Coordinates of C-alpha atoms in Angstrom, one line a residue:
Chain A
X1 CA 0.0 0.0 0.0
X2 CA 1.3 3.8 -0.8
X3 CA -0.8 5.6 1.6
X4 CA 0.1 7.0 4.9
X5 CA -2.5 7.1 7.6
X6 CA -3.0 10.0 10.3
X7 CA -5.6 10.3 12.7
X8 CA -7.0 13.8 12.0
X9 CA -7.4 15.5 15.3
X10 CA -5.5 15.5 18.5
X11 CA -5.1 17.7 21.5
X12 CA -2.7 18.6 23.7
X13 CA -3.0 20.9 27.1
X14 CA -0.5 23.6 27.1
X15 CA 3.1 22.5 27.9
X16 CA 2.0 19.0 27.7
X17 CA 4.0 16.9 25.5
X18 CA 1.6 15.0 22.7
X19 CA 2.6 12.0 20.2
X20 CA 1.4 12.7 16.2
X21 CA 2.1 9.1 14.2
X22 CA 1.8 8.1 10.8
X23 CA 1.3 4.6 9.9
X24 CA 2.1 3.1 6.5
X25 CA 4.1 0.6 5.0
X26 CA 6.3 2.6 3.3
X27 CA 7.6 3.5 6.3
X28 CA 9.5 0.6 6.6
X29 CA 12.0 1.4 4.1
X30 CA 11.8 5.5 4.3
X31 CA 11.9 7.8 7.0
X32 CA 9.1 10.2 7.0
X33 CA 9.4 13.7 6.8
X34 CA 7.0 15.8 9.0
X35 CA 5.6 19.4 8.1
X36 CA 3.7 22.1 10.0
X37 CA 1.1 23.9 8.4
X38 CA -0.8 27.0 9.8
X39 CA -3.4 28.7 7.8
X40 CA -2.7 30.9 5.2
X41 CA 0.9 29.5 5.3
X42 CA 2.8 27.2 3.2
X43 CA 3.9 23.9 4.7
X44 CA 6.9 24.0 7.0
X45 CA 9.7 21.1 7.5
X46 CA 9.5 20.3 11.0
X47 CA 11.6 16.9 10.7
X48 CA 13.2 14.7 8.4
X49 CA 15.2 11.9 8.3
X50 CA 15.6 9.8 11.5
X51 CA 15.4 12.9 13.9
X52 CA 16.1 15.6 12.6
X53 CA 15.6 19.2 12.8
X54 CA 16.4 22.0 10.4
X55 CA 17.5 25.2 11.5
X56 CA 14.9 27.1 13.4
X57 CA 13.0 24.4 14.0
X58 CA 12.9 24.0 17.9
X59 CA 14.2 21.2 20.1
X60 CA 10.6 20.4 21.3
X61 CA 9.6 18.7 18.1
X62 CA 11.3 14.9 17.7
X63 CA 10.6 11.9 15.6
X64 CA 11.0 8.5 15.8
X65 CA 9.8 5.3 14.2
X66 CA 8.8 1.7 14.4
X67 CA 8.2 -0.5 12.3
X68 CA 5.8 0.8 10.3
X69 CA 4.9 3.9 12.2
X70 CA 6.6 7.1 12.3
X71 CA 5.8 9.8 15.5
X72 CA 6.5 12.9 15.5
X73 CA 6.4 14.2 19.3
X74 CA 5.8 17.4 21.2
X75 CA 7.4 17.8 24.1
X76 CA 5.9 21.0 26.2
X77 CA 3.5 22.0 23.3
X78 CA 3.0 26.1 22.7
X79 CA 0.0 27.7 22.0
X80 CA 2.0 28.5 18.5
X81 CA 2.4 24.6 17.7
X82 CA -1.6 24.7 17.0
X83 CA -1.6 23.7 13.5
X84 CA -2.2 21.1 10.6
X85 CA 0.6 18.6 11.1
X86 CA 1.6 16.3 7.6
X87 CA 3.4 13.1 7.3
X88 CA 5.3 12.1 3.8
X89 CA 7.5 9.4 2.5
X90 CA 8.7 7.9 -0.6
X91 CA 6.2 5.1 -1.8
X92 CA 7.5 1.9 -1.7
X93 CA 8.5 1.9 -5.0
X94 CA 10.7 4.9 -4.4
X95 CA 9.2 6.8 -7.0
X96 CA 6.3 8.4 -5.9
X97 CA 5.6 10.7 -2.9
X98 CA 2.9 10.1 -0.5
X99 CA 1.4 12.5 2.1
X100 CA -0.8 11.4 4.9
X101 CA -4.1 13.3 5.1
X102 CA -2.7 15.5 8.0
X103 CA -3.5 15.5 11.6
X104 CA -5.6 19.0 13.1
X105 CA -3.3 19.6 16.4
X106 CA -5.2 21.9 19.3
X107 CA -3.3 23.2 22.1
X108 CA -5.8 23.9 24.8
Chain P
X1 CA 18.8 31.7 0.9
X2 CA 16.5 29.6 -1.7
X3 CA 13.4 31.1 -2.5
X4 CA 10.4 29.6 -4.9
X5 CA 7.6 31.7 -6.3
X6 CA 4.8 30.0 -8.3
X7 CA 3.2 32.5 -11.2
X8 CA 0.4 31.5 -13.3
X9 CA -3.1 32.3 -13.8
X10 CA -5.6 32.2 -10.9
X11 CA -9.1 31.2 -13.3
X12 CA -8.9 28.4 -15.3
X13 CA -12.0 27.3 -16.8
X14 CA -13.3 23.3 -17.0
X15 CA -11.6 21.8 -20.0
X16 CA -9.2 24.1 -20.4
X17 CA -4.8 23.4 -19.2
X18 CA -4.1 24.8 -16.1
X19 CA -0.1 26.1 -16.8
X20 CA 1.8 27.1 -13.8
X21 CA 5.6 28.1 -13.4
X22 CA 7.5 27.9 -10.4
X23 CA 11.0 30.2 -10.2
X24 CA 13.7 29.2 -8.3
X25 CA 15.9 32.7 -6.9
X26 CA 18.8 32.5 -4.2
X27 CA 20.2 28.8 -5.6
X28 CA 20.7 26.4 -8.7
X29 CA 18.0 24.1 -9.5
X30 CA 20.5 21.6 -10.3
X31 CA 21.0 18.4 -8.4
X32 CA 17.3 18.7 -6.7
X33 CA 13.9 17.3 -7.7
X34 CA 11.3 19.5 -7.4
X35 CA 7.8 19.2 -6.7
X36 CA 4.7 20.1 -7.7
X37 CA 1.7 20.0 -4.7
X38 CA -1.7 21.4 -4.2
X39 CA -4.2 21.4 -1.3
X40 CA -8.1 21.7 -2.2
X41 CA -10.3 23.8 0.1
X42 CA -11.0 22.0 3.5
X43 CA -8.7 18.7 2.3
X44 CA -4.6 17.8 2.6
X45 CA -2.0 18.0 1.0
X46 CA -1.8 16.4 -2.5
X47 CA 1.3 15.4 -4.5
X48 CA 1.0 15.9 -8.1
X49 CA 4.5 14.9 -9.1
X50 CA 7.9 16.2 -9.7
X51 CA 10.9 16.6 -11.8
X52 CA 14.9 15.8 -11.6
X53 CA 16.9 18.8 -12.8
X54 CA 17.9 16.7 -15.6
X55 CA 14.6 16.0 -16.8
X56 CA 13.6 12.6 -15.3
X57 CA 9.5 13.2 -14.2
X58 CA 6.9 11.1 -11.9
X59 CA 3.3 11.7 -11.8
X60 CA 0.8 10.5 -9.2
X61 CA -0.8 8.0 -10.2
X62 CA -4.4 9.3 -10.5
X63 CA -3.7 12.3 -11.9
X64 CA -0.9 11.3 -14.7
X65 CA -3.1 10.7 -17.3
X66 CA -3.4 14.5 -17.0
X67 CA -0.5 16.0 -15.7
X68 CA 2.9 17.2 -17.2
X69 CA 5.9 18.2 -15.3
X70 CA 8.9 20.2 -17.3
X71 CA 12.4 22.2 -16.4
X72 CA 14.2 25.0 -17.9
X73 CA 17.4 25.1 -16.1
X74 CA 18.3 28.2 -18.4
X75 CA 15.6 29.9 -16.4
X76 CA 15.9 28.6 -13.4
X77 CA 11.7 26.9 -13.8
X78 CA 9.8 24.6 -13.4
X79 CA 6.4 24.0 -15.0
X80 CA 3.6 22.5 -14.7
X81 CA 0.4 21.8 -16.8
X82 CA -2.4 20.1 -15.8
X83 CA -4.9 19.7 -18.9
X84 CA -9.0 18.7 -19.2
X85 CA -9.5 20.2 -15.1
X86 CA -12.7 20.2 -13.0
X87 CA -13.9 21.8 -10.1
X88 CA -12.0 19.2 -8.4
X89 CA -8.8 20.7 -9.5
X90 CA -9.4 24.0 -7.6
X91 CA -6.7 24.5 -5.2
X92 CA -4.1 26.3 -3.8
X93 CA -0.6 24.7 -5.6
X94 CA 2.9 24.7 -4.5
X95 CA 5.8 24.0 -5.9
X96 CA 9.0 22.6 -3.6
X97 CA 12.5 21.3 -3.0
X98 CA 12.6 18.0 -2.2
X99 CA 16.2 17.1 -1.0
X100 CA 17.6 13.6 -0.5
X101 CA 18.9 13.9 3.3
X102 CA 20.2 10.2 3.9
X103 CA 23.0 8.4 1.5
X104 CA 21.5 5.8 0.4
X105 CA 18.0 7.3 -0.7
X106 CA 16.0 6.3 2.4
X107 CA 14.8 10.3 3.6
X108 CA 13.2 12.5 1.4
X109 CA 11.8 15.8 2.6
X110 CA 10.9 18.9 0.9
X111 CA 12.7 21.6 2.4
X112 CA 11.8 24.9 0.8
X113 CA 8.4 25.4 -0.5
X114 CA 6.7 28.5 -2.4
X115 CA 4.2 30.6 -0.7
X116 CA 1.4 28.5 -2.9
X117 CA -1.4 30.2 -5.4
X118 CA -4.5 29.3 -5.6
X119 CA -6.5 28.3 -8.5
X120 CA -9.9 28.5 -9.1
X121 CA -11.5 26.5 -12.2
X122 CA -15.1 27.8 -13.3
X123 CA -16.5 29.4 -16.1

C-alpha cells in the first residue's frame, strides 16, 4: 500500500507533551518527513530523516519510528504549535511521494 | 537563501490546461527534484509529481493521465500543466524542493516550498 494514515485531530493541554504518528508501509524502508502547516501559510519542514531538525526548527519537536509507524512528538506544546501537522515518504516503490491526510493539532 | 515563487493564472476554466511556473531565486536548480503540490479547500495535502533537474519526471498515479511536469534550467523553472480540469482541481498549488537527506535514498523531505497560489477553475 502507498498511503500514509494520520488520525486527524488530536489535542494537547498547554506545555503538555503530545505523540502525532503516521502509519504506513512505506515506512518501513523511508523515513518520514514531518511538516507544519498553519493557515494561510505554506507547509513548514519540521523533521526529516531519523530525527532531525532543520535550522529554526525548535528542540521540542522529535521523531522516531517503528516499524511501520513514524511519530512525531511534542514535548511541552505552545499555543503556536496549533496547526495542521503532515506526514510524507517515498512510496515503496521509491518513486512516488505520498502525504498522509494531515492531523488538526489543538493546544488547549 | 533559496526562495520559490509560483506565477500562473488564478481562473482556469473546465476543460481548459491549467499552466503554472514555479521560479527558483537565491540557488541552482541543479541536483534537486522539485515538486509540484496542491491542497483543495477544506482537504490535505496532494502530490501531483515532480521533476529531476535533468529531466527525469513522476506523476501521481491518478492524476498522470493528465498531468505534465517540465524544467528550464536556463531559467531557473519549473512547470507544470495540468490539462482537461474540473472543479475538483481547484486549489491552492505549490511548488518545492525535495532534497535527498540520507546516503543511500531512504529520507526525502521537501525543504523549501513556495508561498502556494490558488487556482480556481469555473466558467
Amino acid at each position: 500500500s502507498s498511503e500514509l494514515t494520520q488520525d486527524p485531530a488530536v489535542s494537547v493541554a498547554l506545555g503538555q507533551t503530545v505523540r502525532i504518528t503516521c502509519q504506513g508501509d512505506s515506512l518501513r524502508r523511508y523515513h518520514a518527513s514531518w511538516y507544519q502547516r498553519k493557515p494561510g501559510q505554506a507547509p513548514v519542514l519540521v523533521i526529516y530523516g531519523k530525527n532531525n531538525r532543520p535550522s529554526g526548527i525548535p528542540d521540542r519537536f522529535s521523531g522516531s519510528t517503528s516499524g511501520n509507524t513514524a511519530s512525531l512528538t511534542i514535548t511541552g506544546a505552545q499555543a503556536e504549535d496549533e496547526a495542521d501537522y503532515y506526514c510524507n515518504s517515498r512510496d515503496s516503490s521509491g518513486n512516488h511521494v505520498v502525504f498522509g491526510r494531515g492531523t488538526k493539532l489543538t493546544v488547549l | 537563501q533559496v526562495q520559490l515563487q509560483e506565477s500562473g493564472p488564478g481562473l482556469v476554466k473546465p476543460s481548459e490546461t491549467l499552466s503554472l511556473t514555479c521560479t527558483v531565486s537565491g540557488g541552482s536548480i541543479s541536483n534537486y527534484y522539485w515538486s509540484w503540490i496542491r491542497q483543495p479547500p477544506g482537504k490535505g495535502l496532494e502530490w501531483i509529481g515532480n521533476i529531476y533537474y535533468s529531466g527525469s519526471t513522476n506523476y501521481s498515479p491518478s492524476l498522470k493521465s493528465r498531468v505534465t511536469i517540465s524544467v528550464d534550467t536556463s531559467k531557473n523553472q519549473f512547470s507544470l500543466k495540468l490539462s482537461s480540469v474540473t472543479a475538483a482541481d481547484t486549489a491552492v498549488y505549490y511548488c518545492a524542493r525535495e532534497v535527498v537527506f540520507c546516503s543511500g535514498g531512504s529520507c526525502y523531505g521537501m525543504d523549501v516550498w513556495g508561498q502556494g497560489t490558488t487556482v480556481t477553475v469555473s466558467s
